[in-house]
Amino acid sequence: MSTPAKIRSSIASTAEMQLASIKNRGQLNANFVYFEVQKGTFNMVKGIDTRLSENSDIKYVTVAADALVFSKDLGHVLLVFRCPHKRGFTHSDTDKETVDLESFQYKGSLATPGGFFNANVDMTDGKPDFKKTAIRELGEECRTRLGGLTVAETDIVFCGAECNNYRDIRWARASNYVPTVAAVFATILKEEGLPEVTGGDDACGKAYWVSMEIIDHLYAKYKAVFDKFNKPYSEDDFNSFVQNIEWFRHDLDGHPRNFLKNENSILSSASANSHVLNFQEGTDYKFSDFAFDHARNIARARDLLKSRQKESAKKRAASDDPSDPQLPQKKYFRQRAHANVFGDHDLSYPVKPEDHDWSTNEYFPALYSSKRPVEFVDVGCGYGGLLTTLSPLFPTKLILGMEIRPKVQEYVMQRIQALRAQNKEKEAGEAGSYQNISVMRMNAQKFLPNFFSKGQLEKLFFLFPDPHFKKKKHKARIITPQLASEYAYILKPGGILYTVTDVRDLHEWMVKHLDAHPLFKRLSEAELEADAACVDAVRNGTEEAKKVERNGGTKFLMCYRRVEKDFGGVGWKGFPQLMADGEEEDGDGAVDE
């Protein structure tokens, strides 16, 4: 990103490059801000009314910011038609008598939005900050013309500086003349399409989205003229330039005059309700349809933005390269916390556990050759905090996260792949290699027994599950008597089921149903201490746990061991009711989201 100092240096270099040919005429205005240009110096001056001399070693310029706004696809640019008429005209005035001939300000042509440097507000650390000028102007353009769209400072790109000396045809008529150095800035809208534009310039103009096909056509057509502006340019060259009837219309004195709207070839296709001007085959587009050499500046700015986009794409591609792994950014994978567990999520699942192929690269590519089964499962693993915490603690165990939300599952997979790549020097099975963790998109409340055989799992985790507060939604909770039996089926005797939540009502619900189940028994304090590493990971190792900690919440932990049970001769009272008396079933099985 260009700093204010670099931008000042670029503007100063542009002005100094044309120092010998800069034209000054008349007298400075004490209300304006100027910049003195000498060999090796570029100083801001204000409050002076010096008489100007074309022979002086000191030359003066003003500085303005051209504020280019491009559509997201870089196919159109926002331009303003500058009204050519005298102040006080009515829209019914269409004849040349109402055209302002007293001072030529490139009216009747299309111009880039922008404005002059303001020393009262466009300063940083006591020095001119021309990017602030651009931010101010772009903010105004987007606010007034594009329905309040905002532009962040980081989205504004400095595209270079251009001095309008010698190609500024105001010089042909103005009694006081100081050329302008334009600092060209550009931004790209984040929104798709072409937003409706309203309003116009400070007189009466209208804003349009102009196709870059028109810009490119004119740039190619007059490229020789544009190129000549960057070389030594004599007064005779200038006079020949402004008198060329192909490029300009002239008044009776032979001076270039402002255009009427219907004399601008680009606007020939505009309708009263149109805000988009596309390329029209066969139209004779003219040099003077644009003010100054905006066609060239716009084309160059577009090309620079395209180049930057390509460089950004290369960097993104490099970040996907395992040789330069980058952890994914969670902000790009946000998804609402609730999911309808009774819905059809178009998931693939095996009929029985032995039908599932765990050897594919999406799971444990470096460890599957050992034929070890998955032994730890985190149900509703969220953003993978527990997986990455457990991986170095149990490097020889295969640990799987199950997550129903597709964006979140994709985040966890990318996170695991990045961690593996960052630690590729470690052997598979070594602590910190992250080869022993993986994630699957699945609805665990429906399909756990389809993936895991009887007594396969050693540990089963339910951390900060959806509380489903409404009573009629309690059947969607992750711990119910029926689901507890499924968990008991896939857990080996001695295996442990872990629960933690920050919702007291949900904690009491889970404890109630697990206490009542004959195949689960609470871990004692001594057992919890013996399993301290895993218990600490459950209590503190997830993103949700850290969030609860930050917010000063309470975490309710309860862990159960899968036990053997002989029902012979034992009068078991059965499961507690899932639905309390008087509660209504929700016929469609939908879950609040």
XYZ file of C-alpha atoms in Angstrom:
593
model
C 0.000 0.000 0.000
C 1.297 3.442 -0.903
C 2.117 5.616 2.101
C 1.345 9.363 2.182
C 5.081 10.047 1.729
C 5.308 7.825 -1.352
C 2.241 9.461 -2.870
C 3.704 12.940 -2.243
C 6.962 11.827 -3.854
C 5.141 10.531 -6.943
C 3.188 13.774 -7.343
C 6.333 15.866 -6.870
C 8.213 13.799 -9.468
C 5.388 14.194 -11.958
C 5.339 17.979 -11.505
C 9.121 18.292 -11.636
C 9.288 16.210 -14.822
C 7.402 18.990 -16.625
C 8.966 21.877 -14.708
C 10.538 23.514 -17.755
C 7.272 23.671 -19.659
C 4.801 24.439 -16.850
C 2.780 27.524 -17.754
C 1.771 30.050 -15.089
C -0.233 33.132 -15.961
C -1.823 36.009 -14.056
C -1.910 36.076 -10.262
C -2.319 33.499 -7.500
C -5.514 33.532 -5.435
C -4.864 33.928 -1.694
C -7.842 31.655 -0.949
C -6.323 28.711 -2.806
C -3.670 26.190 -1.803
C -0.762 25.840 -4.254
C 2.444 23.849 -4.437
C 5.767 25.401 -5.388
C 7.692 23.306 -7.872
C 11.439 23.745 -8.167
C 14.270 21.391 -8.918
C 14.247 18.978 -5.993
C 11.501 20.726 -3.977
C 7.731 20.490 -3.747
C 6.319 22.735 -1.024
C 2.758 23.630 -0.048
C 1.985 27.377 0.054
C -1.239 29.170 0.915
C -2.456 32.673 1.576
C -0.321 34.247 -1.179
C -1.350 36.340 -4.198
C 1.967 36.408 -6.078
C 2.045 37.721 -9.638
C 3.031 34.890 -11.941
C 5.780 34.950 -14.529
C 6.320 32.389 -17.241
C 10.061 33.015 -16.938
C 10.328 32.380 -13.196
C 12.323 29.417 -11.885
C 9.515 28.809 -9.398
C 6.349 27.291 -10.865
C 3.051 26.625 -9.152
C 0.561 23.783 -9.464
C -2.610 22.739 -7.693
C -3.280 19.127 -6.683
C -6.549 17.258 -7.045
C -7.564 13.667 -6.438
C -9.285 11.810 -9.261
C -11.532 9.272 -7.547
C -12.277 6.305 -9.831
C -15.015 3.851 -8.882
C -15.043 0.572 -10.831
C -17.707 -2.110 -10.909
C -16.752 -5.408 -9.279
C -15.940 -7.024 -12.646
C -13.924 -3.951 -13.739
C -16.219 -3.722 -16.754
C -17.613 -0.252 -16.012
C -16.387 2.958 -14.388
C -18.384 5.725 -12.710
C -18.191 9.042 -14.601
C -19.992 12.361 -14.359
C -21.284 14.504 -17.222
C -20.270 18.044 -16.370
C -22.980 20.504 -17.274
C -21.860 22.958 -19.991
C -24.418 25.672 -19.334
C -24.220 28.951 -17.491
C -25.444 28.969 -13.926
C -29.144 29.701 -13.692
C -30.058 27.873 -16.869
C -33.172 25.717 -17.074
C -33.223 22.175 -18.421
C -35.280 23.442 -21.353
C -32.263 25.478 -22.497
C -30.588 23.489 -25.252
C -29.165 26.135 -27.536
C -25.563 27.249 -27.656
C -26.363 30.690 -26.253
C -26.681 29.210 -22.769
C -23.303 27.471 -22.954
C -20.730 28.891 -20.541
C -17.980 30.423 -22.670
C -16.435 32.691 -20.047
C -14.106 30.006 -18.694
C -13.453 26.609 -20.160
C -13.729 23.934 -17.478
C -14.140 20.842 -19.607
C -17.877 21.085 -19.384
C -20.004 19.081 -21.741
C -17.639 16.122 -21.351
C -17.486 13.075 -19.096
C -15.086 13.395 -16.171
C -13.901 11.283 -13.277
C -15.289 12.275 -9.867
C -12.815 14.013 -7.632
C -11.839 17.253 -5.992
C -9.018 19.507 -4.866
C -6.750 19.009 -1.886
C -8.073 20.746 1.250
C -5.321 21.841 3.628
C -7.797 22.103 6.496
C -8.641 18.404 6.574
C -6.301 16.475 4.250
C -3.216 16.496 6.470
C -1.295 13.828 8.416
C 1.450 14.765 10.876
C 1.448 18.296 9.498
C 2.030 17.199 5.892
C -0.318 16.907 2.898
C -2.043 13.540 2.700
C -3.582 13.253 -0.747
C -5.092 9.892 0.038
C -7.315 11.665 2.533
C -8.497 13.840 -0.343
C -9.379 10.698 -2.282
C -11.118 9.099 0.710
C -13.159 12.243 1.251
C -14.117 12.497 -2.427
C -14.845 8.790 -2.838
C -16.927 8.835 0.327
C -18.958 11.720 -1.031
C -19.381 10.096 -4.453
C -20.535 6.776 -3.025
C -22.762 8.456 -0.460
C -24.497 10.802 -2.902
C -24.515 8.734 -6.085
C -24.543 5.092 -5.022
C -27.117 5.036 -2.253
C -24.757 5.287 0.687
C -22.228 2.599 -0.211
C -19.088 2.995 1.867
C -15.455 2.613 0.838
C -12.832 1.529 3.353
C -9.431 3.231 3.324
C -7.756 -0.115 2.714
C -9.810 -0.564 -0.480
C -8.438 2.615 -2.116
C -5.476 2.181 -4.450
C -3.092 4.928 -5.591
C -2.623 4.552 -9.363
C -0.134 7.329 -10.123
C -0.058 11.053 -10.845
C -0.633 13.024 -14.075
C 0.094 16.690 -14.760
C -2.402 18.406 -17.078
C 0.126 21.025 -18.172
C -0.147 21.740 -21.934
C -3.140 19.457 -22.384
C -5.284 21.697 -20.186
C -7.123 23.718 -22.802
C -8.345 26.201 -20.201
C -4.947 27.780 -20.734
C -6.151 28.983 -24.146
C -8.611 31.384 -22.537
C -7.930 31.859 -18.813
C -6.320 35.142 -17.679
C -5.122 33.362 -14.522
C -3.769 29.889 -15.090
C -2.075 27.282 -12.886
C -1.968 23.646 -14.048
C -3.227 20.780 -11.899
C -1.459 17.587 -10.935
C -4.037 14.829 -10.590
C -3.387 12.079 -8.045
C -5.322 9.138 -9.444
C -6.972 6.818 -6.912
C -9.335 3.927 -7.575
C -11.571 1.473 -5.767
C -13.594 -1.581 -6.786
C -17.136 -2.072 -5.532
C -17.662 -5.256 -3.540
C -21.283 -5.563 -4.679
C -22.190 -7.435 -7.850
C -23.796 -5.611 -10.765
C -24.158 -1.875 -11.378
C -25.890 0.014 -8.560
C -28.335 2.708 -9.580
C -26.626 6.101 -9.599
C -28.251 9.402 -8.744
C -27.336 13.061 -8.752
C -24.623 14.861 -10.656
C -21.839 17.376 -10.253
C -22.053 20.713 -8.489
C -23.921 22.192 -11.451
C -26.378 19.888 -13.168
C -24.588 16.841 -14.512
C -25.629 13.225 -14.238
C -23.544 10.217 -13.232
C -23.225 7.142 -15.435
C -21.625 3.720 -15.494
C -19.506 3.863 -18.658
C -18.366 0.631 -20.291
C -14.618 0.020 -20.324
C -15.057 -1.002 -23.977
C -15.622 2.689 -24.739
C -12.592 3.674 -22.674
C -10.352 1.109 -24.372
C -11.629 2.149 -27.820
C -10.808 5.810 -27.231
C -7.465 5.036 -25.614
C -6.424 2.997 -28.636
C -7.807 5.552 -31.092
C -5.889 8.502 -29.584
C -2.914 6.711 -28.073
C -0.441 8.764 -30.127
C -1.913 11.952 -28.682
C -1.791 10.635 -25.119
C 1.800 9.450 -25.556
C 2.853 12.866 -26.831
C 1.764 14.506 -23.582
C 4.569 12.687 -21.739
C 7.255 14.187 -23.959
C 8.561 17.762 -24.388
C 5.607 19.724 -25.695
C 5.942 23.129 -27.312
C 3.454 25.966 -27.446
C 3.062 25.378 -31.171
C 2.201 21.760 -30.423
C -0.413 22.948 -27.970
C -1.985 25.418 -30.400
C -2.138 22.740 -33.065
C -3.720 20.375 -30.565
C -6.546 22.667 -29.467
C -7.317 23.852 -32.993
C -7.817 20.324 -34.331
C -11.447 20.211 -35.450
C -11.494 16.406 -35.176
C -11.041 16.618 -31.432
C -12.748 19.867 -30.423
C -15.650 22.110 -31.368
C -14.741 25.799 -31.535
C -16.348 29.170 -30.938
C -16.237 32.092 -33.380
C -12.800 33.108 -32.070
C -11.370 29.666 -32.860
C -11.157 28.599 -29.216
C -12.368 25.185 -28.046
C -15.829 25.559 -26.571
C -17.897 23.534 -24.141
C -20.212 20.899 -25.540
C -23.935 20.506 -25.391
C -25.044 17.140 -24.039
C -26.343 16.030 -27.418
C -22.929 16.791 -28.936
C -21.195 14.209 -26.742
C -21.038 10.990 -28.765
C -20.883 8.739 -25.699
C -24.118 10.215 -24.386
C -25.874 9.742 -27.723
C -27.203 6.396 -26.483
C -28.299 7.709 -23.061
C -31.975 7.794 -22.200
C -33.684 9.771 -19.475
C -33.883 6.721 -17.199
C -30.570 5.093 -18.155
C -27.512 5.098 -15.916
C -25.450 2.616 -17.986
C -23.620 3.572 -21.191
C -22.424 0.553 -23.147
C -20.320 0.430 -26.293
C -22.325 1.062 -29.459
C -20.827 -0.396 -32.607
C -20.480 2.222 -35.339
C -20.510 5.245 -32.998
C -17.798 7.806 -33.786
C -16.457 8.345 -30.276
C -14.415 11.571 -29.928
C -11.336 12.618 -27.952
C -13.303 15.453 -26.351
C -16.058 13.178 -25.059
C -13.805 12.981 -21.985
C -12.238 15.755 -19.955
C -8.431 15.971 -19.930
C -6.953 12.562 -20.740
C -9.247 10.607 -18.440
C -9.578 7.751 -20.952
C -5.892 6.959 -20.563
C -5.877 7.377 -16.781
C -8.931 5.126 -16.404
C -7.456 2.411 -18.623
C -4.156 2.507 -16.725
C -5.902 2.374 -13.351
C -7.994 -0.602 -14.474
C -4.870 -2.407 -15.678
C -3.131 -1.750 -12.350
C -6.106 -3.107 -10.408
C -6.173 -6.211 -12.589
C -2.468 -6.710 -11.976
C -2.989 -6.421 -8.223
C -5.835 -8.936 -8.388
C -3.577 -11.408 -10.193
C -0.864 -10.939 -7.568
C -3.416 -11.500 -4.800
C -4.626 -14.644 -6.554
C -1.045 -15.916 -6.713
C -0.613 -15.280 -2.994
C -3.860 -17.098 -2.235
C -2.738 -19.998 -4.394
C 0.579 -20.041 -2.570
C -1.254 -20.160 0.752
C -3.038 -23.301 -0.473
C 0.308 -24.863 -1.361
C 1.363 -27.376 1.307
C 4.849 -25.912 1.068
C 3.436 -22.668 2.498
C 0.421 -23.769 4.584
C -1.865 -21.175 6.091
C -4.552 -21.877 8.656
C -8.040 -21.036 7.338
C -9.753 -17.918 8.635
C -12.888 -18.688 10.593
C -14.669 -15.546 9.358
C -15.074 -17.141 5.919
C -16.788 -20.252 7.339
C -19.389 -18.785 9.673
C -22.698 -20.653 9.824
C -25.668 -20.431 12.137
C -25.354 -22.560 15.239
C -28.631 -24.466 14.865
C -29.343 -27.296 12.443
C -32.464 -29.409 11.973
C -31.309 -32.844 13.070
C -34.574 -34.396 11.849
C -34.170 -33.020 8.318
C -32.723 -34.703 5.254
C -29.194 -33.313 4.841
C -28.361 -35.362 1.747
C -25.687 -37.302 3.618
C -24.017 -40.521 2.514
C -23.698 -43.269 5.095
C -22.993 -47.030 5.069
C -25.598 -49.655 5.844
C -23.230 -51.178 8.425
C -19.816 -50.132 9.822
C -17.788 -52.646 7.839
C -19.090 -51.113 4.590
C -17.407 -47.772 5.259
C -14.002 -47.166 3.671
C -11.725 -45.397 6.164
C -8.691 -45.702 3.873
C -9.499 -42.655 1.723
C -7.226 -39.620 1.939
C -9.914 -37.493 3.556
C -9.513 -39.250 6.904
C -6.173 -40.623 8.155
C -3.998 -41.084 5.044
C -0.745 -41.482 6.962
C -2.054 -43.902 9.573
C -4.677 -46.081 7.994
C -2.137 -48.724 6.991
C -2.023 -49.640 10.667
C -5.689 -50.703 10.361
C -6.399 -49.134 13.719
C -10.055 -48.248 14.254
C -11.358 -44.842 15.299
C -11.522 -44.821 19.106
C -12.358 -41.204 20.035
C -15.365 -39.347 18.564
C -16.308 -35.705 19.178
C -20.003 -35.341 18.294
C -20.752 -31.819 17.037
C -17.071 -30.907 16.952
C -17.671 -27.263 15.960
C -14.481 -25.567 14.775
C -12.234 -28.434 15.860
C -10.759 -27.099 19.088
C -11.053 -30.363 20.969
C -9.600 -32.368 18.058
C -6.464 -30.234 17.860
C -6.112 -30.265 21.665
C -6.425 -34.041 21.953
C -4.220 -34.889 18.962
C -0.818 -34.344 20.665
C -2.124 -35.794 23.948
C -3.127 -39.108 22.323
C -0.929 -39.398 19.204
C -1.575 -43.137 18.775
C -5.369 -42.841 18.876
C -7.503 -42.092 15.806
C -9.816 -39.213 16.701
C -12.810 -38.207 14.557
C -14.978 -35.110 14.729
C -18.548 -35.246 13.432
C -20.188 -31.968 12.368
C -23.509 -31.492 10.573
C -22.878 -27.943 9.261
C -21.045 -28.071 5.891
C -19.121 -24.789 6.143
C -17.898 -25.589 9.639
C -16.858 -29.104 8.609
C -14.913 -27.655 5.661
C -13.138 -25.221 7.998
C -12.072 -28.039 10.333
C -10.788 -30.123 7.415
C -8.708 -27.215 6.076
C -7.431 -26.516 9.579
C -6.289 -30.125 10.011
C -4.625 -30.179 6.582
C -2.758 -26.948 7.343
C -1.560 -28.279 10.712
C -0.355 -31.480 9.069
C 1.545 -29.502 6.435
C 3.082 -27.186 9.033
C 4.359 -30.219 10.940
C 5.274 -32.458 8.001
C 8.753 -33.081 9.426
C 7.178 -35.139 12.212
C 6.515 -38.830 11.776
C 2.957 -40.086 11.571
C 1.992 -41.196 15.074
C 4.346 -38.645 16.647
C 2.808 -36.049 18.957
C 2.079 -32.854 17.041
C 1.889 -34.418 13.572
C -1.933 -34.105 13.557
C -2.152 -37.165 11.321
C -4.422 -38.858 13.866
C -7.381 -36.462 13.667
C -10.018 -35.983 10.995
C -13.558 -34.711 10.517
C -16.714 -35.973 8.824
C -19.909 -34.180 7.893
C -22.601 -36.318 9.476
C -25.787 -36.299 11.545
C -24.656 -38.243 14.590
C -28.168 -38.379 16.055
C -29.211 -40.593 13.158
C -26.239 -42.557 11.922
C -23.656 -43.292 14.648
C -24.262 -47.072 14.638
C -23.826 -47.065 10.843
C -20.165 -46.091 11.290
C -19.066 -47.691 14.569
C -19.440 -51.272 15.663
C -20.423 -52.540 19.087
C -17.879 -51.620 21.755
C -15.535 -49.871 19.292
C -15.138 -46.457 20.937
C -13.066 -45.608 23.965
C -14.175 -42.006 24.395
C -17.266 -40.094 23.250
C -17.560 -36.312 23.635
C -20.624 -34.030 23.751
C -19.308 -30.520 24.376
C -21.573 -27.479 24.518
C -24.405 -29.083 22.515
C -27.439 -27.153 21.272
C -29.663 -26.637 24.371
C -32.980 -26.584 22.441
C -34.633 -24.498 25.147
C -38.283 -25.020 24.150
C -39.877 -28.048 25.799
C -41.339 -29.314 22.553
C -37.804 -29.357 21.134
C -36.242 -31.356 23.974
C -36.509 -34.495 21.863
C -33.865 -32.935 19.573
C -31.321 -32.766 22.402
C -28.199 -34.851 21.932
C -28.754 -36.817 25.167
C -32.024 -38.725 25.379
C -32.757 -42.197 26.805
C -32.915 -43.698 23.340
C -29.683 -42.046 22.126
C -27.960 -42.952 25.397
C -28.569 -46.597 24.513
C -26.914 -46.078 21.115
C -23.944 -44.462 22.835
C -23.724 -47.394 25.240
C -23.755 -49.758 22.249
C -20.750 -48.202 20.459
C -18.743 -47.523 23.658
C -16.593 -50.356 24.957
C -17.040 -51.356 28.621
C -14.874 -48.955 30.577
C -15.179 -46.291 27.878
C -16.046 -42.750 28.934
C -18.770 -40.348 27.791
C -17.980 -36.664 28.448
C -20.507 -33.811 28.661
C -20.007 -30.124 29.325
C -22.325 -27.142 28.868
C -22.814 -23.619 30.153
C -26.615 -24.088 30.336
C -27.706 -25.368 33.763
C -31.061 -26.685 32.532
C -29.370 -28.746 29.805
C -26.766 -30.018 32.275
C -29.525 -31.204 34.635
C -31.346 -32.833 31.709
C -28.258 -34.782 30.608
C -27.415 -35.842 34.169
C -31.001 -36.983 34.744
C -31.054 -39.286 31.725
C -27.520 -40.618 32.033
C -27.950 -41.264 35.770
C -31.076 -43.252 34.963
C -29.438 -45.392 32.298
C -28.220 -48.761 33.613
C -25.116 -48.816 31.375
C -23.631 -45.510 32.571
C -22.116 -44.557 35.904
C -20.733 -41.198 36.977
C -16.973 -40.909 37.285
C -15.786 -40.334 40.814
C -13.487 -37.465 41.733
C -10.585 -39.909 41.856
C -11.424 -41.161 38.354
C -11.655 -37.598 37.053
C -8.224 -36.839 38.513
C -6.799 -39.946 36.884
C -8.136 -38.685 33.532
C -7.042 -35.093 34.194
C -5.475 -34.390 30.794
C -8.615 -35.352 28.902
C -10.963 -33.687 31.392
C -8.996 -30.444 31.158
C -9.209 -30.568 27.345
C -12.982 -31.070 27.584
C -13.397 -28.233 30.056
C -11.037 -25.718 28.437
C -9.855 -26.881 25.006
C -12.675 -25.759 22.700
C -13.544 -22.393 21.179
C -16.893 -22.441 23.006
C -15.209 -23.143 26.356
C -12.910 -20.168 25.857
C -15.878 -17.988 24.925
C -17.707 -18.975 28.120
C -14.543 -18.177 30.077
C -14.253 -14.731 28.472
C -17.886 -13.968 29.241
C -17.586 -15.051 32.868
C -19.985 -17.996 32.431
C -20.129 -21.285 34.331
C -19.156 -24.607 32.781
C -21.036 -27.688 33.998
C -19.027 -30.912 33.526
C -20.202 -34.475 33.993
C -18.491 -37.677 32.802
C -19.806 -41.251 32.716
C -18.193 -44.631 32.372
C -19.762 -47.371 30.264
C -20.351 -50.279 32.629
C -21.245 -53.956 32.314
C -24.731 -54.741 33.622
C -26.481 -58.011 34.368
C -30.234 -57.577 34.359
C -30.906 -61.099 35.534
C -33.280 -60.934 38.500
C -32.894 -57.140 38.757
C -36.079 -55.133 38.729
C -35.035 -52.325 36.391
C -37.641 -49.571 36.317
C -37.005 -48.687 32.694
C -36.154 -45.394 30.996
C -37.635 -42.120 32.239
C -40.200 -40.470 30.009
C -38.686 -38.541 27.118
C -41.674 -36.213 26.905
C -43.250 -34.938 30.125
C -46.969 -35.351 30.612
C -48.974 -32.700 28.802
C -46.229 -31.788 26.334
C -47.274 -31.652 22.695
C -45.434 -33.465 19.968
C -44.321 -31.258 17.100
C -45.656 -33.261 14.207
C -43.157 -32.101 11.586
C -40.110 -32.752 13.740
C -38.694 -29.332 12.856
C -36.083 -27.724 15.040
C -36.059 -24.023 15.848
C -33.310 -22.220 13.998
